[in-house]
Coordinates of C-alpha atoms in Angstrom, one line a residue:
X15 CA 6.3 -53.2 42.0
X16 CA 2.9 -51.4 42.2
X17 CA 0.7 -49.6 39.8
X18 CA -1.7 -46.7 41.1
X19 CA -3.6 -44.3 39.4
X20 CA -4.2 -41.0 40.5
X21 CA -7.7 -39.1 39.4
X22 CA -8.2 -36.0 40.4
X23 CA -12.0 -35.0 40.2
X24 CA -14.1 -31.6 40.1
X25 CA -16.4 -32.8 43.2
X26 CA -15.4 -30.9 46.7
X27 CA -11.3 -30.8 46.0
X28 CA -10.8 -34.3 45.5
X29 CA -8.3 -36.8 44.4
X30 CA -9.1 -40.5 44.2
X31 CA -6.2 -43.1 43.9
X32 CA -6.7 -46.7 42.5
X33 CA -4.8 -49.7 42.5
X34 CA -3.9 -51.0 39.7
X35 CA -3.9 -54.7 39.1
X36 CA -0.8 -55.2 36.2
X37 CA -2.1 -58.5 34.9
X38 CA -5.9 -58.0 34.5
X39 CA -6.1 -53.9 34.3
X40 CA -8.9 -54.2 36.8
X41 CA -8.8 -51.4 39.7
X42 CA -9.9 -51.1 43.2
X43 CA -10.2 -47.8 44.6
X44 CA -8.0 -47.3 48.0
X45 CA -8.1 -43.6 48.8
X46 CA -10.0 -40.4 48.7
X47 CA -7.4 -37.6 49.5
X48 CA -9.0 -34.1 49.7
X49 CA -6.8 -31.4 48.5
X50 CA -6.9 -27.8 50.1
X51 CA -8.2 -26.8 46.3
X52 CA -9.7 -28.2 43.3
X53 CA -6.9 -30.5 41.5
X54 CA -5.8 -30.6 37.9
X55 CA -2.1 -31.5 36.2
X56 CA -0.3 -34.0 37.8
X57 CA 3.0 -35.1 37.3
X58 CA 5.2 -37.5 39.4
X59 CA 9.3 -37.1 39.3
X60 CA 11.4 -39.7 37.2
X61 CA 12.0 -42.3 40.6
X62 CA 8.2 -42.2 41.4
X63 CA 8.2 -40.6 45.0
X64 CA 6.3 -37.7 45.0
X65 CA 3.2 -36.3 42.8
X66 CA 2.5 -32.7 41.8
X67 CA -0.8 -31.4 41.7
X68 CA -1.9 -28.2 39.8
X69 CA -4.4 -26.6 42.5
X70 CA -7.1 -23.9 42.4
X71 CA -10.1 -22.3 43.4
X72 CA -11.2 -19.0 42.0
X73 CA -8.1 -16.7 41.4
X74 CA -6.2 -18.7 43.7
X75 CA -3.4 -20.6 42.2
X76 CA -1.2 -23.1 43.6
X77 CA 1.2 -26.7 42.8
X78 CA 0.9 -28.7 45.5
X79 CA 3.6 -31.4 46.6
X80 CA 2.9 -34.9 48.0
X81 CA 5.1 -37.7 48.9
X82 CA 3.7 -41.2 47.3
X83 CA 3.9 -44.2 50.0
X84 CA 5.0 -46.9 47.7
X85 CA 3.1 -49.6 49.8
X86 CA -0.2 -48.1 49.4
X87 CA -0.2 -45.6 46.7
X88 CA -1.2 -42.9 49.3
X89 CA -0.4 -39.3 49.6
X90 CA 0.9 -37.1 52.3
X91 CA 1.3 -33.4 51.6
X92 CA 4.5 -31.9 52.0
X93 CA 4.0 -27.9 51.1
X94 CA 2.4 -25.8 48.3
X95 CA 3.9 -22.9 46.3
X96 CA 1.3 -19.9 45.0
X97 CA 1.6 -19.3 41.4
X98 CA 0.1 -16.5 39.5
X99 CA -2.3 -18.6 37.2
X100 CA -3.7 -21.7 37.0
X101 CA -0.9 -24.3 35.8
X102 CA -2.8 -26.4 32.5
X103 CA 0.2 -28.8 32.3
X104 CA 3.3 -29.9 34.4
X105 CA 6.5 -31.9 34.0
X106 CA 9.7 -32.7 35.9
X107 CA 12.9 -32.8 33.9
X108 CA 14.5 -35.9 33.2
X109 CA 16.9 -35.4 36.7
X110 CA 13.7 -35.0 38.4
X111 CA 15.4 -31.2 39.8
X112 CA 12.8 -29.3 38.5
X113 CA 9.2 -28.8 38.3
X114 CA 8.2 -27.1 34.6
X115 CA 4.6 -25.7 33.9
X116 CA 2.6 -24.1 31.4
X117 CA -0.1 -21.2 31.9
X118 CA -3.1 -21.3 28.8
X119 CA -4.6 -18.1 30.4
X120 CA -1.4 -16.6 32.5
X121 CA 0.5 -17.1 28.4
X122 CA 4.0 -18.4 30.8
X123 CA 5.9 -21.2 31.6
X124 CA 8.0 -21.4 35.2
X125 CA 10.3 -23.5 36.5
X126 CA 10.8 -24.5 40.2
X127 CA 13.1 -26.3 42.0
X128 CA 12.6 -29.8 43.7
X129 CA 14.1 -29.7 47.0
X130 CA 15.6 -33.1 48.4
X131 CA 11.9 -34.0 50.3
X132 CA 10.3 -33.2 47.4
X133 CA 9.0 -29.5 48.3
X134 CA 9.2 -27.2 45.5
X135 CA 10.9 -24.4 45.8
X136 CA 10.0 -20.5 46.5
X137 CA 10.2 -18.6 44.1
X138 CA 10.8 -19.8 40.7
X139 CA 13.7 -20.5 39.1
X140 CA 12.5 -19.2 36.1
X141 CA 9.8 -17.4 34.7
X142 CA 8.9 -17.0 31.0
X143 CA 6.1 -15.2 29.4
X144 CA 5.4 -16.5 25.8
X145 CA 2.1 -15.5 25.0
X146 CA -1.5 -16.5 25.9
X147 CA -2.6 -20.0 25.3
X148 CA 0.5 -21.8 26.1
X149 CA -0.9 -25.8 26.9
X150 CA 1.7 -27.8 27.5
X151 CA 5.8 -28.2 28.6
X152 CA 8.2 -30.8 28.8
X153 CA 12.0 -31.2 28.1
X154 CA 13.6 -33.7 25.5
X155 CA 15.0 -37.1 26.4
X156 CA 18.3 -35.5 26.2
X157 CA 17.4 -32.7 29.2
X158 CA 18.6 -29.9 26.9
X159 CA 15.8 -28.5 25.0
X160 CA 12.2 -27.7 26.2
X161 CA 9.1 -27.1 24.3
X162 CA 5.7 -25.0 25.0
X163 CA 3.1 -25.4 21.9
X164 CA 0.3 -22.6 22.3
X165 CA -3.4 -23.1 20.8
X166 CA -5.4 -21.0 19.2
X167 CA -4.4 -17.7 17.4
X168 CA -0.6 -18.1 19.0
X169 CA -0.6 -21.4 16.6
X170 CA 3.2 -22.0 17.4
X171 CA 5.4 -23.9 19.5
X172 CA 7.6 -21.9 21.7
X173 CA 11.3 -24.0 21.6
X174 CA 13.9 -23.3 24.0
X175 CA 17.4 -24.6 25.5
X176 CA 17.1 -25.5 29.1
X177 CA 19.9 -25.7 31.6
X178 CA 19.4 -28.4 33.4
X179 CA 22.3 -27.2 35.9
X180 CA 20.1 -23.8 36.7
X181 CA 16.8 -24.8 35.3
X182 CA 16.6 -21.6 33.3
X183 CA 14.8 -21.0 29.6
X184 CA 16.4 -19.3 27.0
X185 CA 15.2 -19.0 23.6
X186 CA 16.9 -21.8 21.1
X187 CA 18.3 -19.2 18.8
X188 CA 18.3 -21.3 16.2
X189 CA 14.6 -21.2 15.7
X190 CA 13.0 -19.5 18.8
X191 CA 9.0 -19.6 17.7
X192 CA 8.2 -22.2 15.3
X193 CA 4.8 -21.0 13.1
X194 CA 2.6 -24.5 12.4
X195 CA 0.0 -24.7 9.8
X196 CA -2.4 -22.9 9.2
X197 CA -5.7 -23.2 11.6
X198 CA -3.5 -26.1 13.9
X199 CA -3.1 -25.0 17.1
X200 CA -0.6 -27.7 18.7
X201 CA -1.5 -28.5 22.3
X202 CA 0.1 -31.9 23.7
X203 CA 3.6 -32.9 22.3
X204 CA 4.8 -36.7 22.7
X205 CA 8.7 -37.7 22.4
X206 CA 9.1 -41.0 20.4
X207 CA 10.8 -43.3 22.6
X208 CA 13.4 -44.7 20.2
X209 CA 13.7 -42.1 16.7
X210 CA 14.5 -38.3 16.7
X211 CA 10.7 -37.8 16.4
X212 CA 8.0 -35.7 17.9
X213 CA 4.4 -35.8 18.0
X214 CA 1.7 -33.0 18.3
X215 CA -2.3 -33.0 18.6
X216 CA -3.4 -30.1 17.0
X217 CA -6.3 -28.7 18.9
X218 CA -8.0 -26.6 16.3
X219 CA -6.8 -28.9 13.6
X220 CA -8.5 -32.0 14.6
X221 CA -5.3 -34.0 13.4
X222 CA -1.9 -34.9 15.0
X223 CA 1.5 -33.5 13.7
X224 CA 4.3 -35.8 12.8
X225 CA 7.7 -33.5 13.1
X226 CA 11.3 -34.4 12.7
X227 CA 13.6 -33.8 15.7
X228 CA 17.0 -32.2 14.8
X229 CA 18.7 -32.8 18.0
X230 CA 21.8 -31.3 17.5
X231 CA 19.7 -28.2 17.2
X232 CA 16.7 -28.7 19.6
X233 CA 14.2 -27.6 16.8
X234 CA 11.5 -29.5 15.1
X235 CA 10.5 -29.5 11.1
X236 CA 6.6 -30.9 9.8
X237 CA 6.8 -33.8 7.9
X238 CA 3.1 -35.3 8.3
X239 CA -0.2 -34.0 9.2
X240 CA -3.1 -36.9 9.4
X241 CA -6.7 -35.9 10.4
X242 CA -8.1 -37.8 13.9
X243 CA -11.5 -38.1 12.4
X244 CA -13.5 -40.2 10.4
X245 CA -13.6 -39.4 6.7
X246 CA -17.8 -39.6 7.2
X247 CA -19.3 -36.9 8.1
X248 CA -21.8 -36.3 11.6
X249 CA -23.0 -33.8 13.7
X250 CA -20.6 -31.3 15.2
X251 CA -17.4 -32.1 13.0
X252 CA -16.7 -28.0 12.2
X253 CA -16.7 -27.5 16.5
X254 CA -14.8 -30.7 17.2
X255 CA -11.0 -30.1 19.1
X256 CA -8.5 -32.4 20.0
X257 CA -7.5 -32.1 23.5
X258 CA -5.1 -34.8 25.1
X259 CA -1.9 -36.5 23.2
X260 CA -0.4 -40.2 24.7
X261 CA 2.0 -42.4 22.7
X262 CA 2.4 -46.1 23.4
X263 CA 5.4 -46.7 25.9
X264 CA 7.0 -48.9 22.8
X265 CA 6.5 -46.4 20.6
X266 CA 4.4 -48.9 18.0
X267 CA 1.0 -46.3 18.3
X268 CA 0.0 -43.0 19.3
X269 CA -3.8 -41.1 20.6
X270 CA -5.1 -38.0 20.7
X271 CA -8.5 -37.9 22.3
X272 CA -11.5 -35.8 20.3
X273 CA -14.1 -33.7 22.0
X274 CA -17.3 -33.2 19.7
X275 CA -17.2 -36.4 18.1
X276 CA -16.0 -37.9 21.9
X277 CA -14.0 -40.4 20.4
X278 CA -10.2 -41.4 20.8
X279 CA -8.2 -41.5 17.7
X280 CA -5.6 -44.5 17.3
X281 CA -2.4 -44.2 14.7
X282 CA -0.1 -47.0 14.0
X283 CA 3.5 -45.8 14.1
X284 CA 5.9 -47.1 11.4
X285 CA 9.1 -48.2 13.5
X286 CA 11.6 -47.4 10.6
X287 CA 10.2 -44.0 10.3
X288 CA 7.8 -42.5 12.9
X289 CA 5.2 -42.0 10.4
X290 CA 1.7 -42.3 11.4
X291 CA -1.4 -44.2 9.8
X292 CA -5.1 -43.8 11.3
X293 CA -6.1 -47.3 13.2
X294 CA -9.7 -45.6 13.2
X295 CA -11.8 -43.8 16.9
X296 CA -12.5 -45.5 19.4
X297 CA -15.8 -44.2 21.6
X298 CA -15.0 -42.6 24.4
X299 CA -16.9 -40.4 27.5
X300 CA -18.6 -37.5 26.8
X301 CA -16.0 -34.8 26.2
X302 CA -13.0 -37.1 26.2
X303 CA -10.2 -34.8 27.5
X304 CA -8.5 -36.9 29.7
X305 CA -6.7 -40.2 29.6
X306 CA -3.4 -41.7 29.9
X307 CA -1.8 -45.4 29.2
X308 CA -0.5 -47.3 32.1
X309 CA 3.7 -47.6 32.4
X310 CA 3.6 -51.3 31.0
X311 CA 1.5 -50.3 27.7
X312 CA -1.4 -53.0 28.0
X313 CA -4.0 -50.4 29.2
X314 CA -5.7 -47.5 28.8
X315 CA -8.5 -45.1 31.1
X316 CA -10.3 -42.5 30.2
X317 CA -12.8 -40.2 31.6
X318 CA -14.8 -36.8 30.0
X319 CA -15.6 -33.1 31.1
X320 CA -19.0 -34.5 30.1
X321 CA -19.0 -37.4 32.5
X322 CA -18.6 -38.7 36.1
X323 CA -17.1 -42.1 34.6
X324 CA -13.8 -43.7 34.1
X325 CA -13.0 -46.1 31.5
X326 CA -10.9 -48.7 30.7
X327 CA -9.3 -50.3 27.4
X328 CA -7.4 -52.9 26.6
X329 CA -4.6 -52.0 23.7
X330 CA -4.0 -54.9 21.2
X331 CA -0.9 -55.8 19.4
X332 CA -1.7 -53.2 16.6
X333 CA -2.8 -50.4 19.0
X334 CA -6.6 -50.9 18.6
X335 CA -8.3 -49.8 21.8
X336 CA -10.7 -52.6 23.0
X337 CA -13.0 -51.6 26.4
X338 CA -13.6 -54.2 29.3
X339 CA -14.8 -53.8 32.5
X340 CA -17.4 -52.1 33.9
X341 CA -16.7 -48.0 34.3
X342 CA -15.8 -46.8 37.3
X343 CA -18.1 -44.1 38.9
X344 CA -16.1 -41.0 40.4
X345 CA -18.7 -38.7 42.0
X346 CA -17.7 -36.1 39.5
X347 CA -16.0 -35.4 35.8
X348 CA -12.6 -36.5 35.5
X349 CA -9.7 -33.6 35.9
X350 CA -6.8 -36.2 34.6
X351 CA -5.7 -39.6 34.8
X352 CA -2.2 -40.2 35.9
X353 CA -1.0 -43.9 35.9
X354 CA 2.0 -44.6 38.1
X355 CA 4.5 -47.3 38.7
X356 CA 6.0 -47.3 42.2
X357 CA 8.9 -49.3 44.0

């Protein structure tokens, strides 16, 4: 088994992969792959053999496909599709048959089919149009619901069946466009790993969501709401936004990362009920939008729009976030972190 993570940066269309060493979290950069545009979302299919890139430069939009060599982490391209705006988030469905992304400016989510190499498909599947500021999709554990939560004035989180036959959307008609609170804005969701719960970092809100999963209906119902700042007050607290959302792989913690007071936030998670407590922030880069844990749940990286660094943390029994290492220096600000286990 091998551990690689893939950072793609905002210097000349780059994406750097590390190794990553599953005992010490230490990593050693192996390649500098340069992509034919400036790389953003990635996502990687369930088995771990190909990556998707989010790619653009100017008004040109495009997902790229790569094939991941599980002996050295590196990647060969296999084909590009042209989308109409820039893709902010992509996922694969659980049978790894489809490609699902999200559109902040385009206000969309499509669906493309995965061809047997690993090529996505031309044209979509499906397209949606929900409304501008859509920031993130993914499908439930059970492949039968998605969801696409929108920022800003949209405030809501679009919730929809999904065939996973067809790959088409369709609104859940039990509860199509759920309104959140007030002044909220949900951007990242995260799927408990073991309850009927779901998590959300509210942009705007500078706090995560707890919301109960009905999964017989695909719809989601508020039950907490805890702030993912300190109580003390400093400069910058009314502009600070959440950006990024990553639970634990055991489920026992969850982050949301903080960009004014450039911080991570840490929760415990209550295992009987999925309930959230605040573990404190840990420092981060400057502008902390991107990080990610690593598939066995002892690390964590991080990088910031504000910064050409990458970071590492150790994650504690608890989920307190501990940094070792020396950063890593990327040549330019970090676009996402993707941590992969291959073979």
């Amino acid at each position: 088994m091998s551990y690689y993570l893939y950072v793609p940066i905002s210097a000349d269309n780059q994406l750097l992969v590390f190794a990553m060493d599953a005992d010490s979290g230490q990593l050693e950069r192996k390649h500098q792959i340069t992509l034919s545009k400036s790389g953003f979302a990635v996502a990687a299919d369930p088995k771990s053999q190909y990556l998707y890139v989010g790619l653009r430069d100017g008004d040109d939009h495009a997902i790229g496909s790569y094939s991941i060599d599980p002996s050295t982490g590196a990647l060969t391209p296999i084909g590009e599709v042209p989308v109409a705006a820039m893709p902010c988030y992509l996922s694969t469905d659980h049978t790894g048959r489809f490609l699902l992304a999200a559109y902040y400016v385009g206000g969309m989510a499509t669906v493309h089919a995965i061809g047997d190499d690993g090529a996505l498909q031309d044209p979509a599947v499906d397209t949606y149009e929900t409304e501008r500021f859509a920031h993130y999709i993914a499908t439930d554990p059970s492949d039968r619901y998605a969801f696409v939560p929108h920022v800003e004035s949209a405030n809501s989180i679009y919730q929809f069946l999904f065939d996973a036959d067809t790959g088409k959307l369709s609104p859940n008609p039990a509860v199509p466009i759920l309104a959140c609170g007030t002044g909220e804005g949900p951007r990242h969701l995260a799927f408990h790993p073991h309850l009927d719960v779901v998590y959300a970092d509210n942009e705007q809100g500078s706090s995560v969501t707890v919301y109960r999963f009905d999964t017989n209906q695909g719809t989601l119902q508020a039950v907490q709401t805890v702030s993912t700042l300190p109580e003390e007050d400093f400069p910058g607290r009314e502009t600070n936004s959440n950006a990024q959302l990553h639970i634990h792989p055991s489920g026992k913690s969850i982050y949301a990362s903080n960009r004014g007071h450039d911080s991570i936030a840490m929760f415990a998670i209550d295992p009987a009920t999925g309930l959230i407590r605040s573990l404190g922030q840990q420092p981060g880069e400057a502008t902390p939008r991107p990080f990610a844990i690593e598939p066995e749940g002892k690390f964590m990286y991080g990088g910031g729009d504000g910064s050409t660094r990458l970071v590492s943390y150790h994650i504690d029994e608890i989920g307190r976030l501990e940094p070792f290492g020396a950063p890593y220096e990327l040549g330019g600000s970090t676009c996402w972190v993707y941590p992969l286990r291959v073979g």
